Short mmCIF file of C-alpha atoms in Angstrom, two decimals:
data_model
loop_
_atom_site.label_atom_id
_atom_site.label_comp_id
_atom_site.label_asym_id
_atom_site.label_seq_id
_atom_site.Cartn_x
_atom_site.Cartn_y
_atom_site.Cartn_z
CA UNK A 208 0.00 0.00 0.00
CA UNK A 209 1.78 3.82 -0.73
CA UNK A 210 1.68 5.85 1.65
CA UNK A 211 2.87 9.61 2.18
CA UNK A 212 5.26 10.77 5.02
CA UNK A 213 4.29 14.16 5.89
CA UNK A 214 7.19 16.25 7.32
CA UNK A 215 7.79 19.63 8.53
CA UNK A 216 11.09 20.91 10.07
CA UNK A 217 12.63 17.76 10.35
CA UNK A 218 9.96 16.23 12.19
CA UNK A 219 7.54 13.31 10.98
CA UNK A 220 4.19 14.70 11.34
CA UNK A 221 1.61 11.85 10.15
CA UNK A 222 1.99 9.22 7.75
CA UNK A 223 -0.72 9.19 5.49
CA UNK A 224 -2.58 5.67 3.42
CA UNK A 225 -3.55 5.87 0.09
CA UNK A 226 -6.08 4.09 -0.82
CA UNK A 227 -8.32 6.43 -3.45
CA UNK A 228 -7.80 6.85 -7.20
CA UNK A 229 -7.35 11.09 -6.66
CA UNK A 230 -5.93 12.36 -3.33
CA UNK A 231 -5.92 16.23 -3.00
CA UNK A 232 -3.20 18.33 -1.10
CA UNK A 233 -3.66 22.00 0.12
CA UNK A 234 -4.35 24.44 2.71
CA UNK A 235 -8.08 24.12 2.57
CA UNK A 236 -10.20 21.74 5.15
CA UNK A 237 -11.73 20.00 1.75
CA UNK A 238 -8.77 18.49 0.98
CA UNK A 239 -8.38 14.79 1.97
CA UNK A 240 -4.25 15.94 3.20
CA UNK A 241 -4.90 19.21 4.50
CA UNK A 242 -1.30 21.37 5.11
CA UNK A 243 -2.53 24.49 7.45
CA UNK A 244 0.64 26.26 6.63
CA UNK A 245 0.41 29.82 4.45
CA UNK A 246 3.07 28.19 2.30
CA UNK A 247 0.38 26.35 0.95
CA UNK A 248 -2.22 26.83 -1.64
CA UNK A 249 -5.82 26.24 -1.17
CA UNK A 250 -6.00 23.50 -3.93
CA UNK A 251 -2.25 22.78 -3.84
CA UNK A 252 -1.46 19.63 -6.00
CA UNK A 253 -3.57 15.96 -6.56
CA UNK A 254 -1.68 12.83 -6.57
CA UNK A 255 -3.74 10.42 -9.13
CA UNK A 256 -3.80 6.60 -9.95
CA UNK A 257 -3.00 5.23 -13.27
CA UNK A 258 -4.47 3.11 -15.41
CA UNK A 259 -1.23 1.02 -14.44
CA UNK A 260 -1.89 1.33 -10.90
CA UNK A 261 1.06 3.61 -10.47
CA UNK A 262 0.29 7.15 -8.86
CA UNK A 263 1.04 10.45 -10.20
CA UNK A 264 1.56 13.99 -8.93
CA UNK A 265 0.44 16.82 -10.79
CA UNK A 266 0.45 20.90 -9.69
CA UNK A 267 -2.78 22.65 -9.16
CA UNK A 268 -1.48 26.00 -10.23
CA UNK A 269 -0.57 26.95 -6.83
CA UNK A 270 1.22 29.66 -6.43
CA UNK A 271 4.42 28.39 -5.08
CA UNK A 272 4.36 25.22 -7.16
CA UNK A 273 5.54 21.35 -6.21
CA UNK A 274 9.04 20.08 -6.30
CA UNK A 275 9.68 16.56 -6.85
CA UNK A 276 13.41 15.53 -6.04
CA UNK A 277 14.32 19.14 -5.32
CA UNK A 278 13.36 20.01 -9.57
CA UNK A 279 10.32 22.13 -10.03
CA UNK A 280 7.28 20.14 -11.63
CA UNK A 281 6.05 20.83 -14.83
CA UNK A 282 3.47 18.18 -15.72
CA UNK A 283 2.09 15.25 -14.50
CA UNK A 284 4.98 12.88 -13.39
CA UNK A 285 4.51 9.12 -12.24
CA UNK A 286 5.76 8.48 -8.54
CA UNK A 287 8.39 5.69 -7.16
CA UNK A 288 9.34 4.59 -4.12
CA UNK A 289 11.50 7.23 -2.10
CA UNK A 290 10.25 9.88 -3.94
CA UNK A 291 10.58 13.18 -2.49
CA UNK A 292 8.02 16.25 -2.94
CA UNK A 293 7.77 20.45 -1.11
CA UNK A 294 5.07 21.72 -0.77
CA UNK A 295 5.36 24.75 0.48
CA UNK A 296 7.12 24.51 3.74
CA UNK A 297 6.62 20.80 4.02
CA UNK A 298 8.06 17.74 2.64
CA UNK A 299 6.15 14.73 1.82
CA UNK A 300 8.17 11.51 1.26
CA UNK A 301 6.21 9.02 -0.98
CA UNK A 302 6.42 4.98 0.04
CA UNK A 303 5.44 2.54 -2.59
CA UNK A 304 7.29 -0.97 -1.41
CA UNK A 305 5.42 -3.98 -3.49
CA UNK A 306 4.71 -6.97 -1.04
CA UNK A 307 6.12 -9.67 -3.41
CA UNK A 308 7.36 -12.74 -0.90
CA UNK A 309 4.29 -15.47 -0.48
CA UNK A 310 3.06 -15.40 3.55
CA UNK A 311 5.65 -18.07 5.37
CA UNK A 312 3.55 -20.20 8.12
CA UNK A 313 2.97 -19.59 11.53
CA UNK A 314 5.79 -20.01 13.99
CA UNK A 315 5.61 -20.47 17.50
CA UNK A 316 6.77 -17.55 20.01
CA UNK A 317 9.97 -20.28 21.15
CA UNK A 318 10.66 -20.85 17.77
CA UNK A 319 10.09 -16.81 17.04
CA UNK A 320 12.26 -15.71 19.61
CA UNK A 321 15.45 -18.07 19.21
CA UNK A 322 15.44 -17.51 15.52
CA UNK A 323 15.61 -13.28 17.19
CA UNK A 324 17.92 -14.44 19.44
CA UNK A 325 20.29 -16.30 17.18
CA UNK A 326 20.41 -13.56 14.83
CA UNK A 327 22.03 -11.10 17.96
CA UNK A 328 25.92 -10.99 18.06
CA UNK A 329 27.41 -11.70 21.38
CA UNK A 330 23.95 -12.38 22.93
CA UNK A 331 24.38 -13.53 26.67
CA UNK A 332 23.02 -17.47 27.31
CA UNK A 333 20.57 -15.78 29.36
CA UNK A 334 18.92 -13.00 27.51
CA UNK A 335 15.67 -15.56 27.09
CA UNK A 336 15.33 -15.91 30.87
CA UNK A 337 15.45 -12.19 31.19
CA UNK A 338 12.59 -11.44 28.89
CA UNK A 339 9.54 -9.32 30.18
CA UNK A 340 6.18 -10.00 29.00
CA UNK A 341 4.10 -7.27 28.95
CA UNK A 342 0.41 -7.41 30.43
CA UNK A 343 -1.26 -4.35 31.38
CA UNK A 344 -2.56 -2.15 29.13
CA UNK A 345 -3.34 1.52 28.88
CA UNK A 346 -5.12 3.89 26.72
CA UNK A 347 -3.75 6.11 24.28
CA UNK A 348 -3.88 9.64 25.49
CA UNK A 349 -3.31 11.81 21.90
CA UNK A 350 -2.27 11.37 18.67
CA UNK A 351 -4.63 8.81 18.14
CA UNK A 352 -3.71 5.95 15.25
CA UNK A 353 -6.44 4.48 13.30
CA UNK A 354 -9.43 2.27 13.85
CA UNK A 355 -8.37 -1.29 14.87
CA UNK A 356 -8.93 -3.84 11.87
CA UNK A 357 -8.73 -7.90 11.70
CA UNK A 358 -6.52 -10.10 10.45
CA UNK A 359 -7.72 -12.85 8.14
CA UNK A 360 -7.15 -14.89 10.54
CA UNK A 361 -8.63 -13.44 13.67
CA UNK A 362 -5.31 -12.73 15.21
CA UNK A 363 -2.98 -9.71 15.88
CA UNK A 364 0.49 -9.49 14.85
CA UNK A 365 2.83 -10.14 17.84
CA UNK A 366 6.66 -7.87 17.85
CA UNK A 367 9.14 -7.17 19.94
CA UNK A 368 11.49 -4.64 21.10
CA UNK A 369 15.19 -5.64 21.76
CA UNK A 370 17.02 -3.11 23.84
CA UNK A 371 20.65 -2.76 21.60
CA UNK A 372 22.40 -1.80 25.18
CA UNK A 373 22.14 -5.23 26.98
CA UNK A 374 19.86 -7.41 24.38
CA UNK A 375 16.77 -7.83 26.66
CA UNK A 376 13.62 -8.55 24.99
CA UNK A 377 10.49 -7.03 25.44
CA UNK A 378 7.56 -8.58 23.91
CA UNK A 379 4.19 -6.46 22.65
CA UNK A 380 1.87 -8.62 22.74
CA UNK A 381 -0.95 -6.00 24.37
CA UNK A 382 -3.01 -3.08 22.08
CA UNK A 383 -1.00 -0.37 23.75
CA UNK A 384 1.90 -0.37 25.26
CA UNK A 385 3.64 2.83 26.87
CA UNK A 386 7.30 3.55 26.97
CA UNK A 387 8.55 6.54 29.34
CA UNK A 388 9.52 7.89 32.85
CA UNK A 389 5.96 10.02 33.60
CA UNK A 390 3.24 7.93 35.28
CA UNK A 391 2.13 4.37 34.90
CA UNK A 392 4.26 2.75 31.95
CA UNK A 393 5.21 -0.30 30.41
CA UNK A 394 8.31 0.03 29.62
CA UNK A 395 10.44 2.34 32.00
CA UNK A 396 13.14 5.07 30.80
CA UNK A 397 14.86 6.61 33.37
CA UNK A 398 15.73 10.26 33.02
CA UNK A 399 14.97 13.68 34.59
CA UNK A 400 12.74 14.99 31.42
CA UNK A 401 9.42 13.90 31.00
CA UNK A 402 9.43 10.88 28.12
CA UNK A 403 6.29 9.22 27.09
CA UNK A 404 5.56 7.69 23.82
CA UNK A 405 2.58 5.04 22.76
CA UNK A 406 3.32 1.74 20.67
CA UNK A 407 -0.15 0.88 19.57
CA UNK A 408 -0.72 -2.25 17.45
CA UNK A 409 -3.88 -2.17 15.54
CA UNK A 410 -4.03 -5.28 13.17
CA UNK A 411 -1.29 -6.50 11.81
CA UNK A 412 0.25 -2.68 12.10
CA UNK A 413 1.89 -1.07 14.66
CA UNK A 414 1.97 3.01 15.37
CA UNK A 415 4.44 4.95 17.52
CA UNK A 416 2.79 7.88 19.03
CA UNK A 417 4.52 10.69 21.16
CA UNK A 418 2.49 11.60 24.27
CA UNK A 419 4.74 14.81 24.58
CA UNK A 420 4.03 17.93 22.95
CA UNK A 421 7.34 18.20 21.02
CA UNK A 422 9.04 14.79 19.65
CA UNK A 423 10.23 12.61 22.47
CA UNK A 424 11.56 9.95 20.32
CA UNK A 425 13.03 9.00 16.86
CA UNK A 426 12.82 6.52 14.16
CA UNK A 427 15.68 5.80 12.41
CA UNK A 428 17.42 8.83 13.52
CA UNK A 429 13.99 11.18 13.08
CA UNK A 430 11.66 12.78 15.31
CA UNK A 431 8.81 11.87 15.14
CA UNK A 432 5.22 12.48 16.14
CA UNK A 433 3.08 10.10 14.63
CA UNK A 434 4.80 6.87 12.70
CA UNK A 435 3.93 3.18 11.08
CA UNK A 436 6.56 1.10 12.35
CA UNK A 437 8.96 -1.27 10.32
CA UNK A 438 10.31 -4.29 11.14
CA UNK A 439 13.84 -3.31 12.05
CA UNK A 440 13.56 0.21 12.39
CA UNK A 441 15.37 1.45 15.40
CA UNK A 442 13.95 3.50 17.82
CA UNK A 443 15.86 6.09 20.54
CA UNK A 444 13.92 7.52 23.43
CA UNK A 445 15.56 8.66 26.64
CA UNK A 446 19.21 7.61 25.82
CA UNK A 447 17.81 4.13 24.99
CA UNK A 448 17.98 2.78 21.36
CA UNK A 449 15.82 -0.38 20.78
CA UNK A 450 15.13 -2.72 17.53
CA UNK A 451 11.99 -3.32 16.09
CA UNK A 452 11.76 -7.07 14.78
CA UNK A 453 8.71 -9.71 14.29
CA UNK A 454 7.95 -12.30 16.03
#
């Protein structure tokens, strides 16, 4: 599925689906990405689907125009993956990965988590006696991620976080689970600033939310606000740097 990453200042703001044949960008509430910046036209730009499936960007005579890949756009162009578009003072990252490999069977969480732990250089012999499984859940306080949807099967995806400083595992096997140093969490991080970010899983996705109102944690070196997590991105909050992996 493409999807757009909406940044402004550095900072991952929202990462947005696309699932319609015409998607319109600009200032005005209308617009299915609305960008409340003055930067921005009212009817900024349109990405559109092909008859090929592909999606294409095309100006809506705005005033400031779209760049794609730091060149002024002209006409309609055709999108790829890791293509790069301003729009006024934000920059909107287009996604586009095609899910090619066939679905592998079921494994079991022992057979999950040795394959994770096998795969760690230098992991201590008793990393798998240290892991915590998380129970208690709590509810997401902002920055709300989408509607929770099915699987096929009936069953949520299962991850894990593996903290890079000392290889413990923490499994996420709850809707929400809270990482910080303010109030009830999941998953503590000491320090004297107040830390608190949201790892919600809603189907077989899971969403990093920051509960803070600037950035309190990056992905793969960004801040962000609102993400989709990867497997094997690698996330920093507090001083702490952790790996994303299935399960």
């Amino acid at each position: 599925m493409p999807i757009l990453q909406i940044i402004k200042n550095g900072v991952l703001l929202q990462e947005y689906e696309i699932h319609a044949d015409a998607v319109t960008i600009g200032r005005d509430a209308g617009n299915d990405i609305r960008l409340g910046d003055l930067t921005v036209s009212r009817q900024h730009g349109q990405l559109r689907r092909e008859a090929s499936g592909r999606y294409s960007v095309e100006n809506l005579e705005s005033r400031n125009g779209i760049q794609l890949n730091g060149h002024l756009l002209v006409q309609s162009t055709a999108l790829t993956d890791g293509d790069q578009l301003k729009i006024g003072a934000y920059q909107l990252l287009f996604r586009h990965v095609a899910e090619t490999n066939p679905p592998t069977p079921k494994r079991t969480s022992e057979q999950a988590l040795l394959e994770v732990f096998g795969a760690m250089p230098n992991a201590p012999a008793d990393t798998l006696s240290n892991s915590i499984e998380l129970t208690q859940v709590f509810p997401l306080e902002k920055n709300k991620p989408p509607p929770a949807s099915s699987s096929p099967e009936g069953e949520l995806e299962v991850g894990i976080l593996i903290n890079e400083a000392n290889n413990a595992i923490f499994t996420l096997n709850r809707e929400n689970i809270v990482l910080g140093n303010d109030g009830v969490v999941d998953i503590r991080i000491p320090g004297p600033e107040r830390t608190r970010a949201t790892i919600a899983r809603r189907g077989e996705y899971f969403y990093l939310c920051s509960e803070t109102p600037l950035p309190c944690v990056t992905v793969n070196g960004r801040p962000v606000m609102n993400a989709r997590l990867l497997y094997n991105d690698r996330l920093e909050i507090g001083g702490r740097s952790f790996l994303f992996r299935e399960i």
